Amino acid sequence: MALKMEDIVSLCKRRGFVFQSSEIYGGFASCWDYGPLGVELKRNVKDAWWQSVVRERDDMVGLDSSILMHPKIWEASGHVATFSDPLVDCKKCNARFRADHVDVSAPCPNCGAKDSFTEPRNFNLMFKTSVGPVDKEDGSNIAYLRPETAQGIFVNFLNAQNTSRKKLPFGIAQIGKAFRNEITPGNFTFRTREFEQMEIEYFCRAEDAPRLHQEWIQARYEWYLSLGMKKENLSLRPHEKDELAHYAQSEASTGTTDIEYQFPFMSEPAELEGIANRADFDLSQHAKFSGQKIAYFDPERNEHIVPYVIEPSAGADRATLAFLVDAYHEEEVKPGDMRTVLKFHPKLAPIKVAVLPLAKNKPPIVEVAKRVKAQLAKKTMAQYDDTAAIGKLYRRQDEIGTPFCITVDFDTVEKDNAVTVRDRDTMLQERVALDQVEKYVLDKLDV
Ligand code: ATP
């Protein structure tokens, strides 16, 4: 049976991955909080991304720019003028839709009324705020919560390049919150008004941009596969001409390709990441609006150029949701006995190893278990749990995707100085000497 979104939402709440925000006040529309396991999972997703696009490459550096920035940035980027969605209201039930998401000539999907939609109006998606204690009537203290992290990178292009002395082609990566006043948020954490992006701006010569665009599409696609995402659920989709963002519409751009994931609860594959060729649009715009010269000096050719940019732009929340859904399995262990198991790649698993005492009222067993846990915790994410019987503890760890469980039992302390290591996926158990168990588990995790 196809996995329903309710199953995921309920598992996330039950096990502490994701909670509804402001729950004790009745919730706050489309806002979600990451719980004790969710924060680990999402951090692992972000760390895996950072590792692959910054630390393992010589041509990339990182950045962490502020959320509030000079408002002119959003004029230069085109967001003030064009970052809007067409909005229609149903005159009968007041439900609100994106005009490009409904058939405006058909009945309202909410109340069934016919010919009930207003004319589409453009609705800017940026959240406004005011800076300083007094709202100024002329609007001169208006600022925006950034709707993407990308512009923080463009405006730091010279700073980052000068200080890191990188030569073209090179890129800047950033992870951070972005805010969009979405008209129709939904599908759990897939579309929210506050979310985290993982963005790269990769600067290059114009003539290299088409090739590098293709290389980044491939590299980013393979990143998802390398973390265990199933190939049959992933696809690449080049944008049609009429859906390209303003910066990708010029002749100079080679367009945008999305990496999409087929969520079981959506009718079509949906975007996890877009990889765009933005040409020299952003740097040129910021040069124009700031009055500064923004160019790269090529000492070999003795010329100044405005680089082109390839932008792989991913969502940390969407990727996390996709990894979670992809890892979800319900299995019949033996006739009539089902288990839910999250088969996370070890790099993503929130808890890598759980240490379980077979009897919590036997001090020698507890003592060994706590020692093993403390030793492992220095190297990896380990958890000690003695709150239920062993069978139940295994199921709980399966359900949160812990790759290995170590059980300390009577034999450990009375006979063999060894423990049982259980593999999440095969459920096979092996006896491993106590002084070998750390190495054994860390080697198998390989993270
Ligand atoms: P969509 O078409 O789904 O609205 P987009 O094309 O506007 O997305 P981009 O501007 O390309 O999205 O943003 C880059 C990435 O940021 C997206 O691929 C997605 O992973 C993430 N993202 C964008 N909007 C949201 C949102 N409202 N909630 C969660 N993640 C988002």
Coordinates of C-alpha atoms and ligand atoms in Angstrom, one line a residue:
M1 CA 0.0 0.0 0.0
A2 CA 1.3 3.4 -0.9
L3 CA 2.7 5.4 2.0
K4 CA 0.4 8.2 3.0
M5 CA 1.6 11.6 4.3
E6 CA -0.3 11.0 7.5
D7 CA 1.9 7.9 8.2
I8 CA 5.0 10.1 7.9
V9 CA 3.6 13.0 9.9
S10 CA 2.5 10.6 12.6
L11 CA 5.8 8.8 12.8
C12 CA 7.6 12.1 12.9
K13 CA 5.5 13.2 15.9
R14 CA 5.6 9.9 17.7
R15 CA 9.3 9.5 17.5
G16 CA 10.4 13.2 17.8
F17 CA 11.4 14.1 14.3
V18 CA 9.0 16.9 13.6
F19 CA 6.4 18.7 15.7
Q20 CA 3.8 21.2 14.7
S21 CA 5.1 24.6 15.7
S22 CA 3.3 26.4 18.6
E23 CA 1.4 23.2 19.2
I24 CA 0.2 24.2 22.7
Y25 CA -1.4 27.3 21.1
G26 CA -3.2 25.3 18.5
G27 CA -0.3 25.4 16.0
F28 CA 0.8 28.0 13.5
A29 CA 0.0 27.5 9.9
S30 CA 2.7 25.6 7.9
C31 CA 5.4 26.0 10.6
W32 CA 7.2 23.0 11.9
D33 CA 9.7 22.3 14.6
Y34 CA 12.4 19.7 14.4
G35 CA 12.5 17.5 17.5
P36 CA 15.4 15.7 19.1
L37 CA 15.8 13.2 16.2
G38 CA 14.8 15.6 13.5
V39 CA 17.4 18.1 14.4
E40 CA 20.1 15.4 14.1
L41 CA 18.7 14.1 10.8
K42 CA 18.5 17.6 9.2
R43 CA 22.0 18.4 10.6
N44 CA 23.4 15.2 9.0
V45 CA 21.8 16.2 5.7
K46 CA 23.4 19.6 5.9
D47 CA 26.7 18.2 7.0
A48 CA 26.8 15.7 4.2
W49 CA 26.1 18.5 1.7
W50 CA 28.8 20.8 3.2
Q51 CA 31.3 17.9 3.3
S52 CA 30.7 17.1 -0.4
V53 CA 30.5 20.7 -1.8
V54 CA 33.0 22.5 0.4
R55 CA 35.4 20.3 2.3
E56 CA 36.1 17.8 -0.4
R57 CA 36.6 20.3 -3.1
D58 CA 39.5 22.7 -3.7
D59 CA 37.4 25.1 -5.8
M60 CA 34.7 25.9 -3.1
V61 CA 34.6 28.0 0.0
G62 CA 31.8 28.6 2.6
L63 CA 29.9 31.6 3.8
D64 CA 27.3 32.6 6.4
S65 CA 25.7 35.9 5.5
S66 CA 23.0 37.7 7.4
I67 CA 19.3 37.3 6.9
L68 CA 18.5 41.0 7.0
M69 CA 20.4 42.8 4.3
H70 CA 20.3 46.2 2.5
P71 CA 16.8 46.5 0.9
K72 CA 18.4 47.6 -2.4
I73 CA 19.7 44.1 -2.8
W74 CA 16.2 42.9 -3.5
E75 CA 15.6 45.6 -6.0
A76 CA 18.8 44.7 -7.8
S77 CA 18.0 41.0 -7.7
G78 CA 14.6 41.5 -9.2
H79 CA 12.7 40.3 -6.1
V80 CA 10.9 43.5 -5.4
A81 CA 9.6 43.7 -9.0
T82 CA 9.0 40.1 -9.9
F83 CA 9.1 37.7 -6.9
S84 CA 5.4 37.2 -6.9
D85 CA 2.9 34.5 -7.5
P86 CA -0.5 35.1 -9.2
L87 CA -3.2 34.8 -6.7
V88 CA -6.9 34.1 -7.1
D89 CA -9.6 34.1 -4.4
C90 CA -12.9 32.2 -4.5
K91 CA -15.6 34.8 -4.0
K92 CA -17.9 32.3 -2.4
C93 CA -15.7 30.6 0.2
N94 CA -12.7 33.0 0.2
A95 CA -10.3 30.1 -0.3
R96 CA -7.1 31.3 -1.9
F97 CA -5.1 29.6 -4.6
R98 CA -2.1 30.1 -6.8
A99 CA -3.6 30.8 -10.2
D100 CA -1.0 28.6 -11.8
H101 CA -2.0 25.7 -9.5
V102 CA -5.8 25.7 -10.3
D103 CA -7.8 25.6 -13.4
V104 CA -9.4 29.1 -13.1
S105 CA -12.2 28.2 -15.5
A106 CA -13.3 25.2 -13.4
P107 CA -15.2 25.0 -10.1
C108 CA -13.4 26.0 -6.9
P109 CA -11.6 22.9 -5.5
N110 CA -12.6 23.9 -2.0
C111 CA -16.4 24.6 -2.2
G112 CA -17.3 23.5 -5.8
A113 CA -18.6 27.0 -6.8
K114 CA -18.4 27.8 -10.6
D115 CA -17.0 31.0 -12.1
S116 CA -16.2 32.1 -8.6
F117 CA -12.6 33.2 -8.9
T118 CA -11.4 36.8 -8.8
E119 CA -9.0 38.1 -11.5
P120 CA -5.4 37.0 -10.7
R121 CA -3.5 39.5 -8.7
N122 CA 0.3 39.4 -8.2
F123 CA 1.3 38.8 -4.6
N124 CA 4.9 39.5 -3.5
L125 CA 6.3 36.6 -1.5
M126 CA 8.8 38.6 0.5
F127 CA 8.2 39.1 4.2
K128 CA 8.6 42.7 5.2
T129 CA 9.8 44.0 8.5
S130 CA 10.9 47.4 9.8
V131 CA 14.3 48.1 11.3
G132 CA 14.6 50.3 14.4
P133 CA 12.1 51.2 17.0
V134 CA 9.9 53.5 14.9
D135 CA 8.0 52.7 11.7
K136 CA 8.8 55.5 9.3
E137 CA 6.0 56.7 7.1
D138 CA 8.1 57.0 4.0
G139 CA 9.0 53.3 4.3
S140 CA 12.7 54.1 4.5
N141 CA 13.3 51.6 7.3
I142 CA 11.6 48.7 5.6
A143 CA 13.7 45.6 5.3
Y144 CA 13.0 42.1 4.0
L145 CA 13.6 38.7 5.4
R146 CA 15.7 37.1 2.7
P147 CA 13.6 34.9 0.3
E148 CA 16.8 33.1 -0.8
T149 CA 20.3 32.8 0.6
A150 CA 21.9 33.4 -2.9
Q151 CA 22.0 37.2 -2.8
G152 CA 24.1 37.1 0.4
I153 CA 26.7 35.2 -1.7
F154 CA 26.6 37.6 -4.7
V155 CA 27.1 40.7 -2.6
N156 CA 30.1 39.0 -0.9
F157 CA 31.6 37.8 -4.2
L158 CA 34.6 40.2 -4.0
N159 CA 35.2 39.7 -0.2
A160 CA 35.2 35.9 -0.6
Q161 CA 37.3 35.9 -3.7
N162 CA 39.9 38.4 -2.5
T163 CA 40.4 36.7 0.8
S164 CA 40.4 33.1 -0.4
R165 CA 42.4 34.1 -3.6
K166 CA 40.4 31.6 -5.6
K167 CA 40.8 31.6 -9.4
L168 CA 37.9 30.9 -11.8
P169 CA 36.1 28.6 -11.8
F170 CA 35.3 28.6 -8.1
G171 CA 32.2 28.6 -5.9
I172 CA 30.7 29.8 -2.7
A173 CA 28.4 27.7 -0.6
Q174 CA 25.9 28.7 2.0
I175 CA 23.3 27.1 4.2
G176 CA 20.7 29.2 5.9
K177 CA 17.1 30.2 6.5
A178 CA 15.0 31.8 3.8
F179 CA 11.4 33.1 4.1
R180 CA 8.6 33.2 1.6
N181 CA 5.1 34.2 2.2
E182 CA 3.8 31.3 0.2
I183 CA 0.1 31.5 -0.8
T184 CA -0.5 27.8 -0.5
P185 CA 2.0 26.1 1.8
G186 CA 1.5 22.5 2.5
N187 CA 2.5 18.8 2.1
F188 CA 4.1 18.9 5.6
T189 CA 7.6 20.3 5.5
F190 CA 7.7 20.3 1.6
R191 CA 6.4 23.9 1.3
T192 CA 6.6 26.2 4.3
R193 CA 7.0 29.9 4.8
E194 CA 10.3 29.5 6.7
F195 CA 12.8 27.0 5.4
E196 CA 16.4 26.3 5.0
Q197 CA 18.3 26.4 1.8
M198 CA 21.6 24.9 0.8
E199 CA 22.9 27.1 -2.1
I200 CA 26.0 27.2 -4.3
E201 CA 27.0 30.0 -6.6
Y202 CA 29.7 28.7 -8.9
F203 CA 31.5 31.4 -10.8
C204 CA 33.1 30.7 -14.1
R205 CA 34.0 32.1 -17.6
A206 CA 31.0 32.4 -20.0
E207 CA 32.4 29.9 -22.3
D208 CA 32.7 27.2 -19.6
A209 CA 29.2 27.7 -18.2
P210 CA 27.3 25.2 -20.4
R211 CA 29.8 22.4 -19.5
L212 CA 29.9 23.3 -15.8
H213 CA 26.2 23.5 -15.7
Q214 CA 25.9 19.9 -16.9
E215 CA 28.7 18.8 -14.5
W216 CA 26.8 20.3 -11.5
I217 CA 23.5 18.7 -12.5
Q218 CA 25.3 15.3 -12.6
A219 CA 27.2 15.9 -9.3
R220 CA 24.2 17.0 -7.4
Y221 CA 22.0 14.1 -8.8
E222 CA 24.7 11.7 -7.7
W223 CA 24.9 13.2 -4.2
Y224 CA 21.3 12.1 -3.5
L225 CA 22.1 8.6 -4.8
S226 CA 25.3 8.4 -2.7
L227 CA 23.2 8.9 0.4
G228 CA 21.0 6.0 -0.5
M229 CA 18.1 7.6 -2.2
K230 CA 16.4 5.2 -4.6
K231 CA 17.2 5.9 -8.2
E232 CA 13.6 5.1 -9.3
N233 CA 12.3 8.0 -7.2
L234 CA 14.7 10.6 -8.6
S235 CA 14.5 12.4 -11.9
L236 CA 15.9 15.3 -13.8
R237 CA 13.6 17.8 -15.5
P238 CA 14.8 20.7 -17.6
H239 CA 12.5 23.7 -17.3
E240 CA 10.3 24.7 -20.2
K241 CA 11.0 28.1 -21.6
D242 CA 7.9 29.7 -20.1
E243 CA 8.7 28.6 -16.5
L244 CA 12.2 29.9 -16.4
A245 CA 13.0 32.5 -13.8
H246 CA 13.9 36.0 -15.0
Y247 CA 17.6 35.5 -14.7
A248 CA 17.6 32.3 -16.7
Q249 CA 15.5 33.6 -19.6
S250 CA 18.4 35.4 -21.4
E251 CA 20.0 33.9 -24.5
A252 CA 23.2 33.6 -22.5
S253 CA 21.7 31.1 -20.0
T254 CA 21.5 27.4 -20.6
G255 CA 18.3 27.3 -18.4
T256 CA 17.5 25.4 -15.3
T257 CA 17.2 21.7 -14.6
D258 CA 15.4 20.5 -11.5
I259 CA 16.2 17.4 -9.5
E260 CA 12.8 15.9 -8.6
Y261 CA 11.6 13.3 -6.2
Q262 CA 8.4 11.3 -6.5
F263 CA 6.9 11.5 -3.1
P264 CA 4.3 8.7 -2.6
F265 CA 1.7 11.2 -1.6
M266 CA 2.1 13.6 -4.6
S267 CA 0.7 12.9 -8.0
E268 CA 3.8 14.1 -9.8
P269 CA 7.6 14.3 -9.1
A270 CA 8.4 17.5 -7.1
E271 CA 11.4 19.8 -7.0
L272 CA 14.1 19.1 -4.4
E273 CA 16.7 21.3 -6.1
G274 CA 17.1 23.5 -9.1
I275 CA 20.4 23.9 -11.0
A276 CA 20.3 27.2 -12.9
N277 CA 22.6 29.0 -15.3
R278 CA 22.2 32.6 -14.1
A279 CA 24.7 34.0 -16.6
D280 CA 26.2 37.3 -15.4
F281 CA 22.8 38.7 -14.3
D282 CA 23.3 39.0 -10.6
L283 CA 26.8 40.4 -10.4
S284 CA 26.0 42.9 -13.2
Q285 CA 22.8 44.0 -11.4
H286 CA 24.7 44.5 -8.1
A287 CA 27.4 46.5 -9.8
K288 CA 24.7 48.7 -11.3
F289 CA 22.7 49.2 -8.1
S290 CA 25.6 49.6 -5.7
G291 CA 27.7 51.7 -8.1
Q292 CA 30.7 49.4 -7.3
K293 CA 32.9 47.7 -9.8
I294 CA 32.3 44.0 -9.4
A295 CA 34.6 42.0 -11.6
Y296 CA 37.2 39.3 -11.6
F297 CA 40.7 40.2 -12.7
D298 CA 42.4 37.5 -14.6
P299 CA 46.1 38.0 -14.2
E300 CA 47.0 35.5 -17.0
R301 CA 44.8 37.2 -19.6
N302 CA 45.2 40.6 -18.0
E303 CA 41.5 41.4 -18.3
H304 CA 38.5 42.1 -16.1
I305 CA 35.5 40.0 -16.6
V306 CA 32.1 39.6 -14.9
P307 CA 31.8 35.9 -14.3
Y308 CA 28.9 33.7 -15.2
V309 CA 27.3 31.7 -12.4
I310 CA 25.9 28.2 -12.1
E311 CA 23.6 27.9 -9.1
P312 CA 22.7 24.5 -7.6
S313 CA 20.0 25.5 -5.1
A314 CA 18.6 22.9 -2.7
G315 CA 16.2 22.9 0.2
A316 CA 17.4 21.3 3.4
D317 CA 13.9 20.6 4.6
R318 CA 12.8 19.1 1.3
A319 CA 15.9 16.9 1.1
T320 CA 15.3 15.8 4.7
L321 CA 11.7 14.9 4.0
A322 CA 12.7 13.0 0.9
F323 CA 15.4 11.0 2.7
L324 CA 12.9 10.2 5.4
V325 CA 10.2 9.0 3.0
D326 CA 12.7 7.1 1.0
A327 CA 14.0 5.3 4.0
Y328 CA 10.5 4.3 5.3
H329 CA 9.8 0.6 5.1
E330 CA 7.1 -1.6 6.6
E331 CA 8.2 -5.3 6.7
E332 CA 6.7 -8.5 7.8
V333 CA 9.4 -10.0 10.1
K334 CA 7.5 -13.3 10.4
P335 CA 3.9 -14.1 9.6
G336 CA 1.7 -11.6 11.4
D337 CA 4.6 -9.6 12.8
M338 CA 5.3 -6.3 11.2
R339 CA 8.0 -3.8 11.8
T340 CA 8.5 -0.2 10.7
V341 CA 12.1 0.5 9.8
L342 CA 13.8 3.6 8.5
K343 CA 16.7 2.4 6.4
F344 CA 18.7 5.5 6.5
H345 CA 22.2 5.7 5.1
P346 CA 24.5 5.5 8.2
K347 CA 25.7 9.1 7.4
L348 CA 22.1 10.4 7.8
A349 CA 20.9 8.2 10.7
P350 CA 20.2 10.4 13.7
I351 CA 21.5 7.8 16.1
K352 CA 24.3 5.6 14.8
V353 CA 24.4 3.0 17.5
A354 CA 22.2 2.3 20.6
V355 CA 23.6 0.5 23.6
L356 CA 21.0 -1.6 25.4
P357 CA 21.3 -3.4 28.8
L358 CA 19.4 -6.6 28.9
A359 CA 18.5 -6.0 32.5
K360 CA 18.4 -2.5 33.9
N361 CA 18.3 -3.7 37.5
K362 CA 21.7 -5.6 37.3
P363 CA 24.4 -3.1 38.1
P364 CA 27.3 -4.9 36.4
I365 CA 25.3 -5.0 33.1
V366 CA 24.3 -1.4 33.4
E367 CA 27.8 -0.3 34.2
V368 CA 29.3 -2.0 31.1
A369 CA 26.5 -0.6 28.9
K370 CA 27.1 2.9 30.1
R371 CA 30.8 2.6 29.6
V372 CA 30.4 1.3 26.1
K373 CA 28.0 4.1 25.3
A374 CA 30.3 6.8 26.8
Q375 CA 33.3 5.4 24.8
L376 CA 31.3 5.4 21.5
A377 CA 29.8 8.8 22.2
K378 CA 33.2 10.4 21.8
K379 CA 33.3 9.1 18.2
T380 CA 29.8 9.0 17.0
M381 CA 26.1 9.6 17.9
A382 CA 25.4 6.9 20.5
Q383 CA 22.4 6.4 22.7
Y384 CA 21.8 4.4 25.9
D385 CA 18.3 3.1 26.4
D386 CA 17.0 0.9 29.2
T387 CA 13.3 2.0 29.2
A388 CA 11.8 -1.2 27.8
A389 CA 12.3 -4.9 27.2
I390 CA 14.9 -5.7 24.6
G391 CA 12.4 -6.7 21.8
K392 CA 10.7 -3.4 22.2
L393 CA 13.9 -1.4 22.2
Y394 CA 15.0 -3.0 19.0
R395 CA 11.7 -2.1 17.3
R396 CA 12.0 1.5 18.6
Q397 CA 15.6 1.8 17.2
D398 CA 14.4 0.3 13.9
E399 CA 11.7 2.9 13.7
I400 CA 14.2 5.7 14.1
G401 CA 16.7 4.2 11.7
T402 CA 19.6 3.3 14.0
P403 CA 22.0 1.1 12.0
F404 CA 23.3 -0.9 15.0
C405 CA 22.2 -2.0 18.5
I406 CA 24.7 -3.3 21.0
T407 CA 23.2 -5.5 23.8
V408 CA 25.0 -6.1 27.0
D409 CA 23.7 -9.3 28.7
F410 CA 24.4 -11.7 31.5
D411 CA 27.1 -13.6 29.4
T412 CA 28.9 -10.3 28.9
V413 CA 29.6 -9.9 32.6
E414 CA 29.6 -13.5 33.7
K415 CA 31.2 -15.4 30.8
D416 CA 32.6 -14.1 27.6
N417 CA 33.3 -10.4 27.9
A418 CA 31.5 -9.9 24.6
V419 CA 28.3 -8.2 23.4
T420 CA 25.7 -8.8 20.8
V421 CA 25.7 -6.4 17.8
R422 CA 22.4 -6.4 15.8
D423 CA 22.2 -5.1 12.3
R424 CA 19.1 -3.0 11.6
D425 CA 18.5 -4.2 8.0
T426 CA 19.3 -7.9 8.2
M427 CA 18.4 -8.2 11.9
L428 CA 21.3 -10.6 12.2
Q429 CA 23.2 -10.7 15.5
E430 CA 26.9 -11.2 16.0
R431 CA 28.9 -11.7 19.2
V432 CA 31.8 -9.3 19.3
A433 CA 34.5 -9.0 22.0
L434 CA 34.0 -5.9 24.2
D435 CA 37.5 -4.6 23.4
Q436 CA 36.7 -4.9 19.7
V437 CA 33.2 -3.5 19.6
E438 CA 34.0 0.1 19.1
K439 CA 36.2 -0.6 16.1
Y440 CA 33.7 -3.2 14.7
V441 CA 30.8 -0.7 14.8
L442 CA 32.8 2.3 13.5
D443 CA 34.2 0.3 10.6
K444 CA 30.8 -0.9 9.6
L445 CA 29.3 2.5 9.9
D446 CA 32.1 4.0 7.8
V447 CA 31.0 7.6 8.4
Ligands
ATP1 P1 8.7 25.8 -6.0 O1 8.6 25.9 -7.5 O2 8.5 24.5 -5.4 O3 8.0 26.9 -5.3 P2 11.1 27.3 -6.4 O4 11.4 26.9 -7.8 O5 10.5 28.6 -6.2 O6 10.3 26.1 -5.7 P3 13.8 27.9 -5.7 O7 13.5 29.4 -5.7 O8 14.5 27.3 -6.9 O9 12.4 27.2 -5.5 O10 14.5 27.5 -4.4 C1 15.5 26.5 -4.3 C2 15.1 25.4 -3.4 O11 14.6 25.9 -2.1 C3 13.9 24.5 -3.9 O12 14.4 23.5 -4.8 C4 13.4 23.9 -2.6 O13 14.1 22.8 -2.2 C5 13.6 25.0 -1.6 N1 12.4 25.7 -1.3 C6 11.9 26.7 -2.1 N2 10.7 27.2 -1.6 C7 10.5 26.4 -0.5 C8 9.4 26.4 0.5 N3 8.4 27.2 0.5 N4 9.5 25.5 1.5 C9 10.5 24.6 1.6 N5 11.5 24.6 0.7 C10 11.5 25.5 -0.3

